[in-house]
Short mmCIF file of C-alpha atoms in Angstrom, two decimals:
data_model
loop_
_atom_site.label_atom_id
_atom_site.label_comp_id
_atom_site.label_asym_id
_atom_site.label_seq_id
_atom_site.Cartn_x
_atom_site.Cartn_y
_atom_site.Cartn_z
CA UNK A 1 -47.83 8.71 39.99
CA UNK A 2 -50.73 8.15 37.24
CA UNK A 3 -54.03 7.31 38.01
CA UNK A 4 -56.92 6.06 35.77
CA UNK A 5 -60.03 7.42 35.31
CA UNK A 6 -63.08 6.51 33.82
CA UNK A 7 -66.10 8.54 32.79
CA UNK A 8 -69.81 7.31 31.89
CA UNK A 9 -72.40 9.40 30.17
CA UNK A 10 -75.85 7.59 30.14
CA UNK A 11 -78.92 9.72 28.28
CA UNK A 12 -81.93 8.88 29.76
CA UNK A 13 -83.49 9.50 26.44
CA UNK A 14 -81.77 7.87 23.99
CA UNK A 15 -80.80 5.19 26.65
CA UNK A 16 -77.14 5.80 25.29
CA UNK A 17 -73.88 4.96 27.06
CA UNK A 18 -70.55 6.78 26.51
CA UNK A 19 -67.32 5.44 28.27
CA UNK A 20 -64.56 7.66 28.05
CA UNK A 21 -61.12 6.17 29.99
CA UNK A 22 -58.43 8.57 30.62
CA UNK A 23 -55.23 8.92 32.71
CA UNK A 24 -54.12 11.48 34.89
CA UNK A 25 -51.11 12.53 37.03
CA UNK A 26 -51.41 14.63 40.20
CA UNK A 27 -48.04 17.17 40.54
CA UNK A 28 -47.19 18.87 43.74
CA UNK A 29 -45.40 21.93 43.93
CA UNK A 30 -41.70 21.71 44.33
CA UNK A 31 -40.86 23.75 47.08
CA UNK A 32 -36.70 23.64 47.02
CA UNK A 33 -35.33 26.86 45.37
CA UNK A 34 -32.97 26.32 42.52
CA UNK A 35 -29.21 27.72 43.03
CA UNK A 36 -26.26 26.36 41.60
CA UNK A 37 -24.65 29.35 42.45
CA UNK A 38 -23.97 32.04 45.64
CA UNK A 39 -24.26 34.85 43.20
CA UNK A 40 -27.81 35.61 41.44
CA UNK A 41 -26.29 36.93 38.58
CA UNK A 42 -24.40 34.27 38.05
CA UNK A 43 -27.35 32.23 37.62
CA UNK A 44 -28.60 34.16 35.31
CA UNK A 45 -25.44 33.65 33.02
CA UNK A 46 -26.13 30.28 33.15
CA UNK A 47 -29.43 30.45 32.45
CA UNK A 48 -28.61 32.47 29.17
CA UNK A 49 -26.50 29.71 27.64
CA UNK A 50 -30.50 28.29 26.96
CA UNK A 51 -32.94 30.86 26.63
CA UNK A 52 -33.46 33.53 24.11
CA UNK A 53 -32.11 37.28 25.12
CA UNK A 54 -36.09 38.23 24.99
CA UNK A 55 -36.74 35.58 27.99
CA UNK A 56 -34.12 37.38 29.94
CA UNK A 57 -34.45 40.97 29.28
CA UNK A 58 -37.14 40.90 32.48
CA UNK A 59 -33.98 39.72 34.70
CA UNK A 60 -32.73 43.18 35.78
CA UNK A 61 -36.22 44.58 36.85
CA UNK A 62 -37.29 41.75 38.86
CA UNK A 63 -37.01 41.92 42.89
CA UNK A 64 -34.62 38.83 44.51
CA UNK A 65 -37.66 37.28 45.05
CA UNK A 66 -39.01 37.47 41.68
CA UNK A 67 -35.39 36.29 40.28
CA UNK A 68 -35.83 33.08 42.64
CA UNK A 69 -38.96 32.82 41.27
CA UNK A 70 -37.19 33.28 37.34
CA UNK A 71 -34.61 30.39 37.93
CA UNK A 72 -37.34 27.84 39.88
CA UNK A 73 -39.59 28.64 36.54
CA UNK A 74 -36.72 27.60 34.20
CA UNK A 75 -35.72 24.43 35.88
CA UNK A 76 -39.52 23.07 36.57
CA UNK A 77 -40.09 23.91 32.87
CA UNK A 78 -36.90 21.86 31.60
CA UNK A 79 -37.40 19.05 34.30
CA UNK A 80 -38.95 16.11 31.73
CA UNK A 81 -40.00 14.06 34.42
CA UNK A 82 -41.73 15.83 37.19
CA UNK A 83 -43.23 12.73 38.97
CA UNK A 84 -39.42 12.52 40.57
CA UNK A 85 -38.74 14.48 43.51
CA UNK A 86 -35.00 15.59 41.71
CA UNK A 87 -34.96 17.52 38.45
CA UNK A 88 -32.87 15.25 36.19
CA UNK A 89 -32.23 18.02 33.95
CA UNK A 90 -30.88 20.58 36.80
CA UNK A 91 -28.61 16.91 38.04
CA UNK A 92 -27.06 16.88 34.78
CA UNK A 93 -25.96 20.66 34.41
CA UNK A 94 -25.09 20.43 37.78
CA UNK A 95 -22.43 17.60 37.34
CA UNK A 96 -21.38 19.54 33.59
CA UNK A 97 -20.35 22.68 35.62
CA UNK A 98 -18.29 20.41 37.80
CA UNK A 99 -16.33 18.60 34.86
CA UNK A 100 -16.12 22.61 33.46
CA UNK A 101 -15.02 23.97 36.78
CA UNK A 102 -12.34 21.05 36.75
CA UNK A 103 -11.09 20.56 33.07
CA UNK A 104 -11.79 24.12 31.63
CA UNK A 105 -10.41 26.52 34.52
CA UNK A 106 -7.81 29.16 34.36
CA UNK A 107 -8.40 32.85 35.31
CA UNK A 108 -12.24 31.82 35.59
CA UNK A 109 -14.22 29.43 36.00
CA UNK A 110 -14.58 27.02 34.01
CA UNK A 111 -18.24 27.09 33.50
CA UNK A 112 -17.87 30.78 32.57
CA UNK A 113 -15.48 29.61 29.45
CA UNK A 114 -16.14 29.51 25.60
CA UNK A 115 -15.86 25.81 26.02
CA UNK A 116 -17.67 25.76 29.44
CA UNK A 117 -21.12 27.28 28.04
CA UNK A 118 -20.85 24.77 24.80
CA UNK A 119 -20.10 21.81 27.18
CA UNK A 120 -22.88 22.92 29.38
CA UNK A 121 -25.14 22.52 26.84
CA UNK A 122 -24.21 19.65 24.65
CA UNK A 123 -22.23 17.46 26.99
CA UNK A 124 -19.47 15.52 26.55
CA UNK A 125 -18.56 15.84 21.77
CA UNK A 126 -18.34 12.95 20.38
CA UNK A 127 -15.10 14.28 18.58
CA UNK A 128 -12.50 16.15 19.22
CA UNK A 129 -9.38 17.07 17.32
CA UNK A 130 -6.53 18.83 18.25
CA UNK A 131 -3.53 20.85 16.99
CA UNK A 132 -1.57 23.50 16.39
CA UNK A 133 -2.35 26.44 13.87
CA UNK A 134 -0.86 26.67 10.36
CA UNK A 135 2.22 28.34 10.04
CA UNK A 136 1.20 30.94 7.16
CA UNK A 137 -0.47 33.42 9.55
CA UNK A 138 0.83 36.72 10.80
CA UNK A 139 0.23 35.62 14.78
CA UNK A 140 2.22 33.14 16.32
CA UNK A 141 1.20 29.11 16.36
CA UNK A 142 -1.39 28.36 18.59
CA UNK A 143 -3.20 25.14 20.04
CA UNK A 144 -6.80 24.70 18.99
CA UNK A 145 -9.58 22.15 19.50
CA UNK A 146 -12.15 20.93 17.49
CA UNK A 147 -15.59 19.82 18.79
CA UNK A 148 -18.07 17.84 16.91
CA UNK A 149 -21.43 16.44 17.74
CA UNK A 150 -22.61 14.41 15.29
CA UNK A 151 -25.22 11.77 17.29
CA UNK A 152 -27.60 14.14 18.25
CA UNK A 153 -27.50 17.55 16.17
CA UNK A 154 -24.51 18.59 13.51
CA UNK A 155 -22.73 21.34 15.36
CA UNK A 156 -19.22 22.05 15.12
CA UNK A 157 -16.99 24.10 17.50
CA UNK A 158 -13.48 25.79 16.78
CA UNK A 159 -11.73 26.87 19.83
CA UNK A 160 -7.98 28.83 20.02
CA UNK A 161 -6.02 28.87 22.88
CA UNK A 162 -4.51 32.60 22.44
CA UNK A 163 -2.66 33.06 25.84
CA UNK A 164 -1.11 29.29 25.61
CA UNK A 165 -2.59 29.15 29.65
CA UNK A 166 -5.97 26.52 28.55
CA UNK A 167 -7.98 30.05 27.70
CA UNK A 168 -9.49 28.36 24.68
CA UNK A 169 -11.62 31.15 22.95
CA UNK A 170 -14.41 30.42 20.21
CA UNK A 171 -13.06 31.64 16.65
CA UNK A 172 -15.18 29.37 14.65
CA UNK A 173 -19.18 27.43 14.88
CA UNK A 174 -21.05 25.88 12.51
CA UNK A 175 -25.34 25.11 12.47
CA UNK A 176 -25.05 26.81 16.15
CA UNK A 177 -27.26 29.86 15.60
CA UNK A 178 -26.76 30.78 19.14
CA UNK A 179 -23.05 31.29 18.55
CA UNK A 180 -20.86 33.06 16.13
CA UNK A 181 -17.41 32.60 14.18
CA UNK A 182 -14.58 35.39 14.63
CA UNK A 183 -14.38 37.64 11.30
CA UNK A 184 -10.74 36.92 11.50
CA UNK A 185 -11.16 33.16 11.38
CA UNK A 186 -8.70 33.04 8.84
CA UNK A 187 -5.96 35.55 9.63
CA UNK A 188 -5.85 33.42 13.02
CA UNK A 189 -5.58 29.84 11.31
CA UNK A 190 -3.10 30.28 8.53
CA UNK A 191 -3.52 29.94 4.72
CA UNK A 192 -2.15 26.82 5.10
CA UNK A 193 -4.70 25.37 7.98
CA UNK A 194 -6.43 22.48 6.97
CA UNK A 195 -10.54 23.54 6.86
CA UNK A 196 -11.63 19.94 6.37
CA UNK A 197 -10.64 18.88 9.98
CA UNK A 198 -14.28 20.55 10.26
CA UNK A 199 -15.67 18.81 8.32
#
């Protein structure tokens, strides 16, 4: 919890009185390791879908221990409330990879999906739209899904389900500099695709 605390400078001199008040909060180590997973390396994955490639380029020289170490780091740093004994922050990825796992599965995990790692870290969009390709392209029609968040940031996702088995891949994102559009956006849409479903 917080605690007050007050501080009181008298000089004997000047027969002057300074009252500083202040608040403090006293943290104790967490000592539960992090794992959402039985594989390290699939931690690590995760773990990407946040931070920079620079913050992970350590990853592969570090001992077990040291990776432990890595993943407890990232969590404590990310947990906004440490006064709690849970991490709120490692809760709510936890119960993301779930809904992924559940809703976004095929031939992998869901969490390990195009639309896994964007779900991860955005949550639920507050739009989605849905359809089928146009029919002026050279490849056959295909589903795709739109995602938009719009509440908190402006990002929009475009995502194609080539093998018609809920394998949606990422052809298209917009303001996400973490992610990238396909160069053959178009050839995979159709001249005849409607770009302002984007919008």
């Amino acid at each position: 919890g917080y605690h007050n605390i007050i501080i009181k400078i008298h000089d004997p001199i000047s027969n002057a009185v300074n009252v500083q008040e202040d608040y403090f909060s006293i943290k104790q180590t967490k000592s539960s390791n992090y794992r959402l997973f039985v594989d390290l390396e699939d931690e690590i994955i995760l773990l990407k879908y946040f931070l920079p490639s620079g913050k992970t380029k350590i990853w592969k020289d570090l001992s077990i221990e040291g990776k432990q170490q890595f993943i407890d780091k990232f969590w404590e740093i990310n947990d906004e409330d440490s006064s709690t004994k849970k991490s709120e922050f490692f809760e709510l990825i936890k119960e993301r990879i779930h809904y992924c796992n559940e809703h976004f599965s095929h031939f992998a995990d869901g969490w390990n999906t195009d639309r896994g790692r964007i779900y991860i870290k955005h949550g639920k969009p507050d739009d989605i739209v849905t359809g089928d390709t146009g029919i002026l392209t050279k490849y056959p029609q295909k589903r795709f899904e739109i995602w938009k968040y719009r509440v908190h940031n402006n990002f929009t996702y475009l995502f194609l389900d080539f093998s018609a088995a809920n394998n949606h891949k990422m052809i298209y994102t917009e303001n996400d500099p973490q992610e990238t559009s396909s160069p053959h956006l178009e050839a995979y849409l159709g001249e005849d695709f409607d770009m302002g479903q984007l919008d």
